[in-house]
mmCIF file of C-alpha atoms in Angstrom:
data_model
loop_
_atom_site.group_PDB
_atom_site.id
_atom_site.type_symbol
_atom_site.label_atom_id
_atom_site.label_comp_id
_atom_site.label_asym_id
_atom_site.label_seq_id
_atom_site.Cartn_x
_atom_site.Cartn_y
_atom_site.Cartn_z
ATOM 1 C CA MET A 1 18.173 -14.945 32.196
ATOM 2 C CA PRO A 2 18.557 -11.132 32.483
ATOM 3 C CA SER A 3 20.977 -10.032 35.199
ATOM 4 C CA GLY A 4 18.683 -7.276 36.396
ATOM 5 C CA PRO A 5 15.267 -5.698 35.814
ATOM 6 C CA VAL A 6 14.297 -5.182 32.186
ATOM 7 C CA GLU A 7 13.664 -1.545 31.356
ATOM 8 C CA GLU A 8 10.199 -0.398 30.395
ATOM 9 C CA LEU A 9 9.732 -0.181 26.620
ATOM 10 C CA ASN A 10 10.252 3.406 25.514
ATOM 11 C CA PRO A 11 10.903 3.749 21.747
ATOM 12 C CA PRO A 12 11.833 7.213 20.445
ATOM 13 C CA ARG A 13 9.148 9.323 18.826
ATOM 14 C CA ARG A 14 9.882 9.729 15.095
ATOM 15 C CA THR A 15 8.264 11.546 12.206
ATOM 16 C CA LEU A 16 7.738 8.717 9.738
ATOM 17 C CA LEU A 17 8.178 10.047 6.208
ATOM 18 C CA GLY A 18 9.419 6.871 4.564
ATOM 19 C CA PRO A 19 7.569 4.335 2.412
ATOM 20 C CA GLY A 20 5.782 2.930 5.461
ATOM 21 C CA PRO A 21 4.851 2.594 8.186
ATOM 22 C CA SER A 22 3.372 6.054 8.562
ATOM 23 C CA ASP A 23 2.444 7.914 11.733
ATOM 24 C CA VAL A 24 -0.647 6.744 13.627
ATOM 25 C CA ASP A 25 -3.319 8.957 15.166
ATOM 26 C CA PRO A 26 -3.436 8.657 18.994
ATOM 27 C CA ARG A 27 -7.109 7.669 18.739
ATOM 28 C CA VAL A 28 -6.111 4.613 16.696
ATOM 29 C CA LEU A 29 -3.456 3.649 19.240
ATOM 30 C CA ARG A 30 -5.973 4.066 22.074
ATOM 31 C CA ALA A 31 -8.385 1.736 20.309
ATOM 32 C CA MET A 32 -5.812 -1.040 20.609
ATOM 33 C CA SER A 33 -6.106 -0.906 24.406
ATOM 34 C CA ALA A 34 -9.812 -1.854 24.353
ATOM 35 C CA PRO A 35 -10.709 -5.143 26.090
ATOM 36 C CA ILE A 36 -10.063 -8.370 24.218
ATOM 37 C CA LEU A 37 -13.144 -10.348 23.203
ATOM 38 C CA GLY A 38 -13.572 -13.937 22.102
ATOM 39 C CA TYR A 39 -13.352 -14.547 18.370
ATOM 40 C CA LEU A 40 -17.056 -15.564 18.257
ATOM 41 C CA ASP A 41 -18.332 -13.054 20.793
ATOM 42 C CA PRO A 42 -21.486 -11.401 19.363
ATOM 43 C CA GLU A 43 -20.026 -7.960 20.088
ATOM 44 C CA PHE A 44 -16.851 -8.827 18.205
ATOM 45 C CA ILE A 45 -18.916 -10.110 15.259
ATOM 46 C CA LYS A 46 -20.576 -6.680 15.119
ATOM 47 C CA ILE A 47 -17.137 -5.058 15.017
ATOM 48 C CA MET A 48 -16.065 -7.401 12.201
ATOM 49 C CA ASP A 49 -19.185 -6.541 10.193
ATOM 50 C CA GLY A 50 -18.572 -2.827 10.695
ATOM 51 C CA VAL A 51 -14.974 -3.128 9.515
ATOM 52 C CA ALA A 52 -16.039 -5.064 6.418
ATOM 53 C CA GLN A 53 -18.647 -2.423 5.562
ATOM 54 C CA MET A 54 -16.217 0.469 5.999
ATOM 55 C CA LEU A 55 -13.676 -1.352 3.832
ATOM 56 C CA ARG A 56 -16.277 -1.586 1.066
ATOM 57 C CA GLU A 57 -16.705 2.187 1.217
ATOM 58 C CA VAL A 58 -12.963 2.878 1.109
ATOM 59 C CA PHE A 59 -12.318 0.393 -1.717
ATOM 60 C CA GLY A 60 -15.293 1.802 -3.635
ATOM 61 C CA THR A 61 -17.395 -1.329 -3.899
ATOM 62 C CA GLU A 62 -20.952 -2.297 -3.003
ATOM 63 C CA GLU A 63 -21.149 -6.040 -3.536
ATOM 64 C CA SER A 64 -17.623 -7.320 -3.104
ATOM 65 C CA PHE A 65 -16.454 -9.462 -0.207
ATOM 66 C CA THR A 66 -14.097 -7.511 2.043
ATOM 67 C CA LEU A 67 -12.035 -8.468 5.074
ATOM 68 C CA PRO A 68 -8.676 -7.670 6.648
ATOM 69 C CA VAL A 69 -6.290 -10.598 6.249
ATOM 70 C CA SER A 70 -4.119 -11.285 9.301
ATOM 71 C CA GLY A 71 -0.651 -10.176 8.230
ATOM 72 C CA THR A 72 0.982 -7.258 6.437
ATOM 73 C CA GLY A 73 0.511 -6.251 2.793
ATOM 74 C CA SER A 74 2.600 -9.157 1.533
ATOM 75 C CA ALA A 75 0.100 -11.501 3.212
ATOM 76 C CA GLY A 76 -2.621 -9.887 1.126
ATOM 77 C CA MET A 77 -0.507 -10.384 -1.977
ATOM 78 C CA GLU A 78 0.050 -14.025 -1.113
ATOM 79 C CA ALA A 79 -3.644 -14.515 -0.300
ATOM 80 C CA ALA A 80 -4.586 -13.145 -3.715
ATOM 81 C CA LEU A 81 -2.224 -15.366 -5.664
ATOM 82 C CA ALA A 82 -2.687 -18.480 -3.520
ATOM 83 C CA ASN A 83 -6.465 -18.303 -3.923
ATOM 84 C CA LEU A 84 -6.748 -17.268 -7.566
ATOM 85 C CA LEU A 85 -3.973 -19.361 -9.094
ATOM 86 C CA GLU A 86 -3.578 -23.101 -9.501
ATOM 87 C CA PRO A 87 -0.632 -25.067 -10.928
ATOM 88 C CA GLY A 88 -0.391 -24.548 -14.674
ATOM 89 C CA ASP A 89 -2.355 -21.286 -14.729
ATOM 90 C CA VAL A 90 -0.844 -18.395 -16.656
ATOM 91 C CA ALA A 91 -0.328 -15.142 -14.737
ATOM 92 C CA VAL A 92 0.672 -12.004 -16.647
ATOM 93 C CA VAL A 93 2.359 -9.512 -14.308
ATOM 94 C CA VAL A 94 3.149 -5.876 -15.011
ATOM 95 C CA GLU A 95 6.782 -5.621 -13.894
ATOM 96 C CA ASN A 96 7.284 -1.917 -13.262
ATOM 97 C CA GLY A 97 9.008 -2.035 -9.889
ATOM 98 C CA PHE A 98 10.150 -4.036 -6.889
ATOM 99 C CA PHE A 99 6.669 -5.181 -5.940
ATOM 100 C CA GLY A 100 5.852 -6.323 -9.448
ATOM 101 C CA LEU A 101 8.839 -8.630 -9.040
ATOM 102 C CA ARG A 102 7.430 -9.874 -5.731
ATOM 103 C CA LEU A 103 4.116 -10.642 -7.423
ATOM 104 C CA GLU A 104 6.027 -12.778 -9.919
ATOM 105 C CA GLU A 105 7.929 -14.600 -7.178
ATOM 106 C CA ILE A 106 4.818 -15.499 -5.190
ATOM 107 C CA ALA A 107 2.832 -16.452 -8.306
ATOM 108 C CA SER A 108 5.589 -18.841 -9.369
ATOM 109 C CA ARG A 109 5.416 -20.519 -5.956
ATOM 110 C CA GLN A 110 1.792 -21.402 -6.673
ATOM 111 C CA GLY A 111 2.956 -23.446 -9.646
ATOM 112 C CA ALA A 112 1.718 -20.863 -12.141
ATOM 113 C CA THR A 113 3.440 -19.927 -15.382
ATOM 114 C CA VAL A 114 4.467 -16.295 -14.901
ATOM 115 C CA VAL A 115 4.715 -14.046 -17.944
ATOM 116 C CA PRO A 116 6.154 -10.590 -17.149
ATOM 117 C CA VAL A 117 5.466 -7.346 -18.987
ATOM 118 C CA PRO A 118 8.788 -5.486 -18.545
ATOM 119 C CA VAL A 119 8.387 -1.763 -17.832
ATOM 120 C CA GLU A 120 11.069 0.831 -17.167
ATOM 121 C CA TRP A 121 11.092 1.601 -13.454
ATOM 122 C CA GLY A 122 9.648 5.043 -12.902
ATOM 123 C CA ARG A 123 7.210 4.777 -15.819
ATOM 124 C CA PRO A 124 3.690 3.319 -16.115
ATOM 125 C CA ALA A 125 2.929 0.300 -18.263
ATOM 126 C CA ASP A 126 1.918 0.890 -21.870
ATOM 127 C CA PRO A 127 -1.462 -0.829 -22.436
ATOM 128 C CA GLU A 128 -0.351 -1.805 -25.947
ATOM 129 C CA ALA A 129 2.636 -3.678 -24.519
ATOM 130 C CA VAL A 130 0.365 -5.441 -22.047
ATOM 131 C CA GLU A 131 -2.077 -6.352 -24.812
ATOM 132 C CA ALA A 132 0.733 -7.775 -26.934
ATOM 133 C CA VAL A 133 1.768 -10.094 -24.115
ATOM 134 C CA LEU A 134 -1.819 -11.162 -23.444
ATOM 135 C CA LYS A 135 -2.320 -12.018 -27.115
ATOM 136 C CA GLN A 136 0.744 -14.272 -27.079
ATOM 137 C CA GLN A 137 -0.861 -16.540 -24.479
ATOM 138 C CA GLN A 138 -3.484 -19.133 -25.285
ATOM 139 C CA LYS A 139 -5.254 -18.792 -21.935
ATOM 140 C CA VAL A 140 -4.504 -16.271 -19.159
ATOM 141 C CA LYS A 141 -5.907 -16.751 -15.654
ATOM 142 C CA LEU A 142 -5.087 -13.297 -14.344
ATOM 143 C CA LEU A 143 -3.425 -9.988 -15.087
ATOM 144 C CA ALA A 144 -1.738 -8.362 -12.076
ATOM 145 C CA ALA A 145 -0.567 -4.774 -11.649
ATOM 146 C CA VAL A 146 0.631 -2.541 -8.824
ATOM 147 C CA HIS A 147 -1.520 0.582 -8.588
ATOM 148 C CA ALA A 148 0.914 2.815 -6.658
ATOM 149 C CA GLU A 149 4.369 1.240 -6.950
ATOM 150 C CA THR A 150 6.095 1.867 -3.614
ATOM 151 C CA SER A 151 9.583 1.434 -5.037
ATOM 152 C CA THR A 152 9.154 4.236 -7.593
ATOM 153 C CA GLY A 153 6.115 6.423 -6.845
ATOM 154 C CA VAL A 154 4.334 5.688 -10.129
ATOM 155 C CA LEU A 155 0.526 5.695 -10.106
ATOM 156 C CA GLN A 156 -0.483 3.149 -12.739
ATOM 157 C CA PRO A 157 -3.737 3.900 -14.640
ATOM 158 C CA LEU A 158 -6.024 0.898 -14.154
ATOM 159 C CA ASP A 159 -9.021 1.315 -16.466
ATOM 160 C CA GLY A 160 -7.283 0.213 -19.642
ATOM 161 C CA LEU A 161 -5.627 -2.764 -17.962
ATOM 162 C CA SER A 162 -8.918 -3.941 -16.478
ATOM 163 C CA LYS A 163 -10.574 -3.900 -19.902
ATOM 164 C CA LEU A 164 -7.673 -5.797 -21.440
ATOM 165 C CA ALA A 165 -7.858 -8.450 -18.725
ATOM 166 C CA HIS A 166 -11.556 -9.018 -19.165
ATOM 167 C CA ASP A 167 -11.344 -8.913 -22.967
ATOM 168 C CA HIS A 168 -9.002 -11.904 -22.593
ATOM 169 C CA ASP A 169 -11.303 -13.615 -20.074
ATOM 170 C CA ALA A 170 -8.757 -13.088 -17.300
ATOM 171 C CA LEU A 171 -9.132 -11.845 -13.738
ATOM 172 C CA PHE A 172 -7.730 -8.424 -12.860
ATOM 173 C CA LEU A 173 -5.626 -8.282 -9.691
ATOM 174 C CA VAL A 174 -4.512 -4.953 -8.175
ATOM 175 C CA ASP A 175 -1.911 -4.178 -5.518
ATOM 176 C CA ALA A 176 -3.428 -1.199 -3.678
ATOM 177 C CA VAL A 177 -0.982 -1.252 -0.757
ATOM 178 C CA THR A 178 0.143 2.362 -1.147
ATOM 179 C CA SER A 179 -2.959 3.740 -2.857
ATOM 180 C CA LEU A 180 -5.894 2.725 -0.625
ATOM 181 C CA GLY A 181 -6.986 5.723 1.408
ATOM 182 C CA GLY A 182 -4.673 8.110 -0.453
ATOM 183 C CA SER A 183 -5.813 7.739 -4.081
ATOM 184 C CA PRO A 184 -9.143 6.542 -5.510
ATOM 185 C CA VAL A 185 -9.122 2.782 -6.095
ATOM 186 C CA ASP A 186 -12.711 2.727 -7.485
ATOM 187 C CA PHE A 187 -12.971 -1.052 -7.273
ATOM 188 C CA ASP A 188 -16.414 -1.346 -8.895
ATOM 189 C CA ASP A 189 -15.988 1.380 -11.517
ATOM 190 C CA VAL A 190 -12.616 0.023 -12.658
ATOM 191 C CA ASP A 191 -14.033 -3.528 -12.542
ATOM 192 C CA ILE A 192 -11.303 -5.054 -10.377
ATOM 193 C CA ASP A 193 -11.579 -8.704 -9.336
ATOM 194 C CA PHE A 194 -9.191 -8.739 -6.389
ATOM 195 C CA ALA A 195 -7.405 -5.905 -4.596
ATOM 196 C CA TYR A 196 -5.277 -6.012 -1.474
ATOM 197 C CA SER A 197 -3.746 -3.275 0.631
ATOM 198 C CA ALA A 198 -2.021 -2.692 3.976
ATOM 199 C CA THR A 199 -3.003 -0.882 7.142
ATOM 200 C CA GLN A 200 0.233 1.036 7.807
ATOM 201 C CA LYS A 201 0.250 3.443 4.886
ATOM 202 C CA CYS A 202 -2.575 5.767 3.828
ATOM 203 C CA LEU A 203 -5.137 4.110 6.130
ATOM 204 C CA GLY A 204 -3.124 5.325 9.136
ATOM 205 C CA ALA A 205 -3.136 2.192 11.304
ATOM 206 C CA PRO A 206 -0.215 0.132 12.623
ATOM 207 C CA PRO A 207 1.229 -2.571 10.361
ATOM 208 C CA GLY A 208 -0.207 -6.044 10.767
ATOM 209 C CA MET A 209 -3.300 -6.412 8.570
ATOM 210 C CA SER A 210 -3.987 -6.500 4.853
ATOM 211 C CA PRO A 211 -7.467 -5.387 3.740
ATOM 212 C CA VAL A 212 -8.695 -7.227 0.655
ATOM 213 C CA ALA A 213 -11.693 -6.896 -1.642
ATOM 214 C CA VAL A 214 -12.907 -9.724 -3.889
ATOM 215 C CA SER A 215 -15.525 -9.335 -6.619
ATOM 216 C CA PRO A 216 -18.257 -11.908 -7.296
ATOM 217 C CA ARG A 217 -16.198 -13.002 -10.329
ATOM 218 C CA GLY A 218 -13.171 -13.442 -8.101
ATOM 219 C CA LEU A 219 -15.175 -15.412 -5.547
ATOM 220 C CA ASP A 220 -16.465 -17.705 -8.291
ATOM 221 C CA ALA A 221 -12.865 -18.405 -9.301
ATOM 222 C CA ILE A 222 -11.943 -19.216 -5.709
ATOM 223 C CA LYS A 223 -14.959 -21.467 -5.175
ATOM 224 C CA GLY A 224 -14.383 -23.184 -8.532
ATOM 225 C CA ARG A 225 -10.815 -24.327 -7.810
ATOM 226 C CA THR A 226 -9.977 -27.897 -8.758
ATOM 227 C CA GLU A 227 -7.623 -28.275 -5.770
ATOM 228 C CA LYS A 228 -7.232 -26.665 -2.381
ATOM 229 C CA ALA A 229 -5.276 -23.424 -2.050
ATOM 230 C CA ARG A 230 -1.637 -24.032 -1.156
ATOM 231 C CA SER A 231 -1.961 -21.799 1.904
ATOM 232 C CA TRP A 232 -4.309 -22.976 4.663
ATOM 233 C CA TYR A 233 -3.917 -19.836 6.778
ATOM 234 C CA LEU A 234 -4.751 -17.547 3.840
ATOM 235 C CA ASP A 235 -7.444 -19.760 2.284
ATOM 236 C CA LEU A 236 -10.229 -17.270 1.584
ATOM 237 C CA GLY A 237 -12.696 -20.085 0.989
ATOM 238 C CA LEU A 238 -12.278 -20.908 4.691
ATOM 239 C CA LEU A 239 -12.011 -17.308 5.876
ATOM 240 C CA LEU A 240 -15.255 -16.487 4.086
ATOM 241 C CA GLN A 241 -17.033 -18.841 6.489
ATOM 242 C CA TYR A 242 -15.753 -16.779 9.427
ATOM 243 C CA TRP A 243 -16.174 -13.260 8.020
ATOM 244 C CA ALA A 244 -19.409 -13.659 6.043
ATOM 245 C CA GLY A 245 -22.943 -13.520 7.458
ATOM 246 C CA GLY A 246 -24.838 -16.443 8.950
ATOM 247 C CA THR A 247 -23.187 -19.087 11.094
ATOM 248 C CA ARG A 248 -19.574 -18.088 11.768
ATOM 249 C CA VAL A 249 -17.061 -20.917 11.536
ATOM 250 C CA TYR A 250 -13.796 -20.574 13.470
ATOM 251 C CA HIS A 251 -10.700 -20.476 11.284
ATOM 252 C CA HIS A 252 -7.928 -18.824 13.323
ATOM 253 C CA THR A 253 -7.946 -16.481 16.292
ATOM 254 C CA ALA A 254 -8.421 -13.004 14.884
ATOM 255 C CA PRO A 255 -5.975 -10.294 16.065
ATOM 256 C CA MET A 256 -8.632 -8.319 17.938
ATOM 257 C CA SER A 257 -6.473 -5.360 18.893
ATOM 258 C CA MET A 258 -5.345 -4.883 15.286
ATOM 259 C CA ILE A 259 -8.959 -5.035 14.117
ATOM 260 C CA TYR A 260 -9.919 -2.428 16.729
ATOM 261 C CA ALA A 261 -7.139 -0.194 15.386
ATOM 262 C CA LEU A 262 -8.260 -0.686 11.794
ATOM 263 C CA ARG A 263 -11.856 0.054 12.757
ATOM 264 C CA GLU A 264 -10.852 3.376 14.314
ATOM 265 C CA ALA A 265 -8.557 4.240 11.400
ATOM 266 C CA LEU A 266 -11.340 3.562 8.898
ATOM 267 C CA ARG A 267 -13.749 5.627 10.991
ATOM 268 C CA LEU A 268 -11.322 8.553 10.804
ATOM 269 C CA VAL A 269 -10.846 8.078 7.049
ATOM 270 C CA LEU A 270 -14.580 8.247 6.424
ATOM 271 C CA GLN A 271 -15.021 11.081 8.926
ATOM 272 C CA GLU A 272 -12.513 13.147 6.952
ATOM 273 C CA GLY A 273 -14.210 12.104 3.709
ATOM 274 C CA LEU A 274 -12.483 10.243 0.903
ATOM 275 C CA GLU A 275 -12.402 13.186 -1.501
ATOM 276 C CA ASN A 276 -10.987 15.469 1.203
ATOM 277 C CA ARG A 277 -8.400 12.848 2.070
ATOM 278 C CA PHE A 278 -7.345 12.431 -1.563
ATOM 279 C CA ALA A 279 -7.105 16.226 -1.894
ATOM 280 C CA ARG A 280 -4.924 16.439 1.238
ATOM 281 C CA HIS A 281 -2.485 13.858 -0.107
ATOM 282 C CA ARG A 282 -2.424 15.631 -3.477
ATOM 283 C CA ARG A 283 -1.879 19.086 -1.948
ATOM 284 C CA ASN A 284 0.992 17.983 0.308
ATOM 285 C CA GLY A 285 2.570 15.819 -2.376
ATOM 286 C CA ARG A 286 2.611 18.704 -4.829
ATOM 287 C CA ALA A 287 4.169 20.979 -2.225
ATOM 288 C CA LEU A 288 6.905 18.430 -1.510
ATOM 289 C CA ARG A 289 7.659 18.036 -5.208
ATOM 290 C CA ALA A 290 7.842 21.816 -5.624
ATOM 291 C CA GLY A 291 10.203 22.132 -2.683
ATOM 292 C CA LEU A 292 12.513 19.315 -3.788
ATOM 293 C CA SER A 293 12.694 20.735 -7.302
ATOM 294 C CA ALA A 294 13.547 24.170 -5.906
ATOM 295 C CA LEU A 295 16.519 22.556 -4.147
ATOM 296 C CA GLY A 296 17.730 21.277 -7.512
ATOM 297 C CA LEU A 297 16.912 17.656 -6.709
ATOM 298 C CA GLU A 298 15.783 15.433 -9.589
ATOM 299 C CA LEU A 299 12.413 13.715 -9.233
ATOM 300 C CA LEU A 300 12.075 10.232 -10.698
ATOM 301 C CA VAL A 301 8.439 10.349 -11.787
ATOM 302 C CA PRO A 302 6.832 13.114 -13.893
ATOM 303 C CA GLU A 303 3.789 14.857 -12.471
ATOM 304 C CA GLU A 304 1.341 13.288 -14.924
ATOM 305 C CA TYR A 305 1.652 9.799 -13.442
ATOM 306 C CA CYS A 306 3.098 10.283 -9.977
ATOM 307 C CA THR A 307 1.484 9.154 -6.754
ATOM 308 C CA TYR A 308 1.466 12.059 -4.325
ATOM 309 C CA GLN A 309 1.811 9.904 -1.229
ATOM 310 C CA LEU A 310 5.226 8.520 -2.257
ATOM 311 C CA THR A 311 7.870 10.639 -3.987
ATOM 312 C CA SER A 312 11.154 9.192 -5.277
ATOM 313 C CA VAL A 313 14.052 11.604 -5.720
ATOM 314 C CA HIS A 314 17.540 10.872 -7.042
ATOM 315 C CA VAL A 315 20.341 11.015 -4.488
ATOM 316 C CA PRO A 316 22.655 13.799 -5.745
ATOM 317 C CA GLU A 317 25.976 12.606 -7.099
ATOM 318 C CA GLY A 318 28.611 12.477 -4.380
ATOM 319 C CA VAL A 319 26.121 12.581 -1.497
ATOM 320 C CA ASP A 320 26.299 9.716 1.014
ATOM 321 C CA ASP A 321 22.791 8.252 0.830
ATOM 322 C CA ALA A 322 22.844 6.257 4.065
ATOM 323 C CA GLY A 323 24.845 8.906 5.914
ATOM 324 C CA LEU A 324 22.370 11.684 5.203
ATOM 325 C CA ARG A 325 19.384 9.524 6.084
ATOM 326 C CA ARG A 326 21.085 8.455 9.318
ATOM 327 C CA ARG A 327 21.693 12.067 10.389
ATOM 328 C CA LEU A 328 18.156 13.038 9.387
ATOM 329 C CA LEU A 329 16.960 10.307 11.747
ATOM 330 C CA THR A 330 19.301 10.914 14.676
ATOM 331 C CA GLU A 331 19.405 14.717 14.594
ATOM 332 C CA TYR A 332 15.926 15.586 13.327
ATOM 333 C CA ASN A 333 13.932 12.438 14.225
ATOM 334 C CA ILE A 334 12.739 12.176 10.622
ATOM 335 C CA GLU A 335 12.751 8.903 8.716
ATOM 336 C CA ILE A 336 12.830 8.739 4.919
ATOM 337 C CA GLY A 337 13.435 5.591 2.878
ATOM 338 C CA GLY A 338 16.244 4.477 0.633
ATOM 339 C CA GLY A 339 15.909 2.899 -2.783
ATOM 340 C CA LEU A 340 14.917 -0.712 -3.455
ATOM 341 C CA GLY A 341 16.231 -3.119 -6.054
ATOM 342 C CA GLN A 342 17.967 -1.377 -8.932
ATOM 343 C CA PHE A 343 17.503 1.949 -7.091
ATOM 344 C CA ALA A 344 19.324 0.869 -3.918
ATOM 345 C CA SER A 345 21.578 3.745 -2.694
ATOM 346 C CA LYS A 346 20.467 5.804 -5.720
ATOM 347 C CA MET A 347 17.066 7.049 -4.597
ATOM 348 C CA TRP A 348 15.325 8.548 -1.588
ATOM 349 C CA ARG A 349 11.695 7.569 -1.097
ATOM 350 C CA ILE A 350 9.667 10.133 0.833
ATOM 351 C CA GLY A 351 6.240 9.160 2.072
ATOM 352 C CA LEU A 352 3.377 11.493 2.926
ATOM 353 C CA MET A 353 0.775 8.908 3.829
ATOM 354 C CA GLY A 354 -2.230 9.038 6.110
ATOM 355 C CA GLU A 355 -1.431 10.793 9.385
ATOM 356 C CA SER A 356 2.041 11.683 8.063
ATOM 357 C CA SER A 357 0.644 13.704 5.161
ATOM 358 C CA THR A 358 0.682 17.207 6.637
ATOM 359 C CA SER A 359 1.925 20.549 5.370
ATOM 360 C CA SER A 360 4.027 20.969 8.518
ATOM 361 C CA ASN A 361 5.847 17.688 7.787
ATOM 362 C CA VAL A 362 6.598 18.902 4.258
ATOM 363 C CA LEU A 363 8.098 22.156 5.523
ATOM 364 C CA ILE A 364 10.051 20.548 8.369
ATOM 365 C CA LEU A 365 11.583 17.954 6.049
ATOM 366 C CA LEU A 366 12.583 20.538 3.447
ATOM 367 C CA SER A 367 14.093 22.790 6.110
ATOM 368 C CA SER A 368 16.073 19.829 7.462
ATOM 369 C CA LEU A 369 17.345 18.927 4.000
ATOM 370 C CA GLU A 370 18.379 22.548 3.420
ATOM 371 C CA ALA A 371 20.501 22.324 6.570
ATOM 372 C CA LEU A 372 21.988 18.884 5.902
ATOM 373 C CA LEU A 373 22.672 18.796 2.152
ATOM 374 C CA PRO A 374 25.473 21.430 2.184
ATOM 375 C CA GLN A 375 27.216 19.385 4.881
ATOM 376 C CA PHE A 376 27.333 16.514 2.382
ATOM 377 C CA GLY A 377 28.813 18.660 -0.372
ATOM 378 C CA TYR A 378 25.562 19.622 -2.122
ATOM 379 C CA GLU A 379 24.935 23.364 -1.973
ATOM 380 C CA VAL A 380 21.377 24.683 -1.923
ATOM 381 C CA ALA A 381 19.833 28.122 -1.715
ATOM 382 C CA THR A 382 18.784 28.515 1.914
ATOM 383 C CA GLY A 383 15.026 28.702 2.197
ATOM 384 C CA ALA A 384 14.364 27.906 -1.468
ATOM 385 C CA GLY A 385 12.673 24.579 -0.821
ATOM 386 C CA VAL A 386 10.501 25.849 2.001
ATOM 387 C CA ALA A 387 9.516 28.935 -0.024
ATOM 388 C CA ALA A 388 8.511 26.886 -3.074
ATOM 389 C CA ALA A 389 6.509 24.446 -0.959
ATOM 390 C CA SER A 390 4.796 27.283 0.900
ATOM 391 C CA GLN A 391 3.838 28.910 -2.378
ATOM 392 C CA SER A 392 2.435 25.627 -3.654
ATOM 393 C CA LEU A 393 0.389 25.157 -0.471
ATOM 394 C CA ALA A 394 -0.934 28.708 -0.681
ATOM 395 C CA SER A 395 -2.051 28.201 -4.278
ATOM 396 C CA GLU A 396 -4.181 25.129 -3.536
#
């Protein structure tokens, strides 16, 4: 038992410029304080329907089944693989970063045969390499790819991969965790069968839910399973009965406050307009890249296939990665991320996602780096980064 009164919760206010979570609009936080309703309350059902409809707009789909899965983005990933794969199925996975590896790990736990397509981290997959792997398999159940790879900042083109999947009678699965709300996903136009995302990145809500979209083809695969999904909690065949129209069948108690937050975040996304939102992420991402380059820092991903909401930059030789990030946090209240996997301690990952994607955040971060880097033995021209970013912003 505590020896005295427990202090009121009072976390510090940070500027979140890492790979997620991102900052949250006060209106989204206020939505979480709305009264709790029962999971079958008619008013809550209306809220659920509204969220599902707004998700269709943001994913870019008219007929697909959409819902937010209870859990973070990895829950969406697990829901996808647990529902689409059965033991013995072949899953071809584009392995171009840390989260491609996670796709492989979860797919293998479903009893599937996982066939990777190795890709150099920091580069997109070559469709010809993917096709070669598909042709080597007698029957492929699905092809999976990460759209915006959070460990590198690569934006993977999807059109060619979707065509390859369907040419081989396979489902096309897309990780849209870092892209949804920041880059066009175009679910229907690309012809995706299953996509999952997360609330805490470009959608601008707190972490805790994973929006998913499932095409009619994907639903047919789920309904046509020969055995039950290995996850009861993430069984979309059961969740469909709760989220779809008609008689609602209880599955698990929905996290109402998280759904309220997602509803408000989606409302703000659509109020801004998807094209305007994409342009904002692109404008601020370009300014950040210009500023980092002006400081002599080496970017991992070339402009032609970068994702503007997540920029990976090499830690300069001799600079203490963790030490600089710690001082950035404690002295400037700015969080940026370190590298994952093979890039651990070698890369900084800077996120400009959702509410965090502002020109002022770009300039404040660059100014802070200009002050800190010389203290870690890396000399920079004072003001160069801020000037280059400002020029980039002015030219947009």
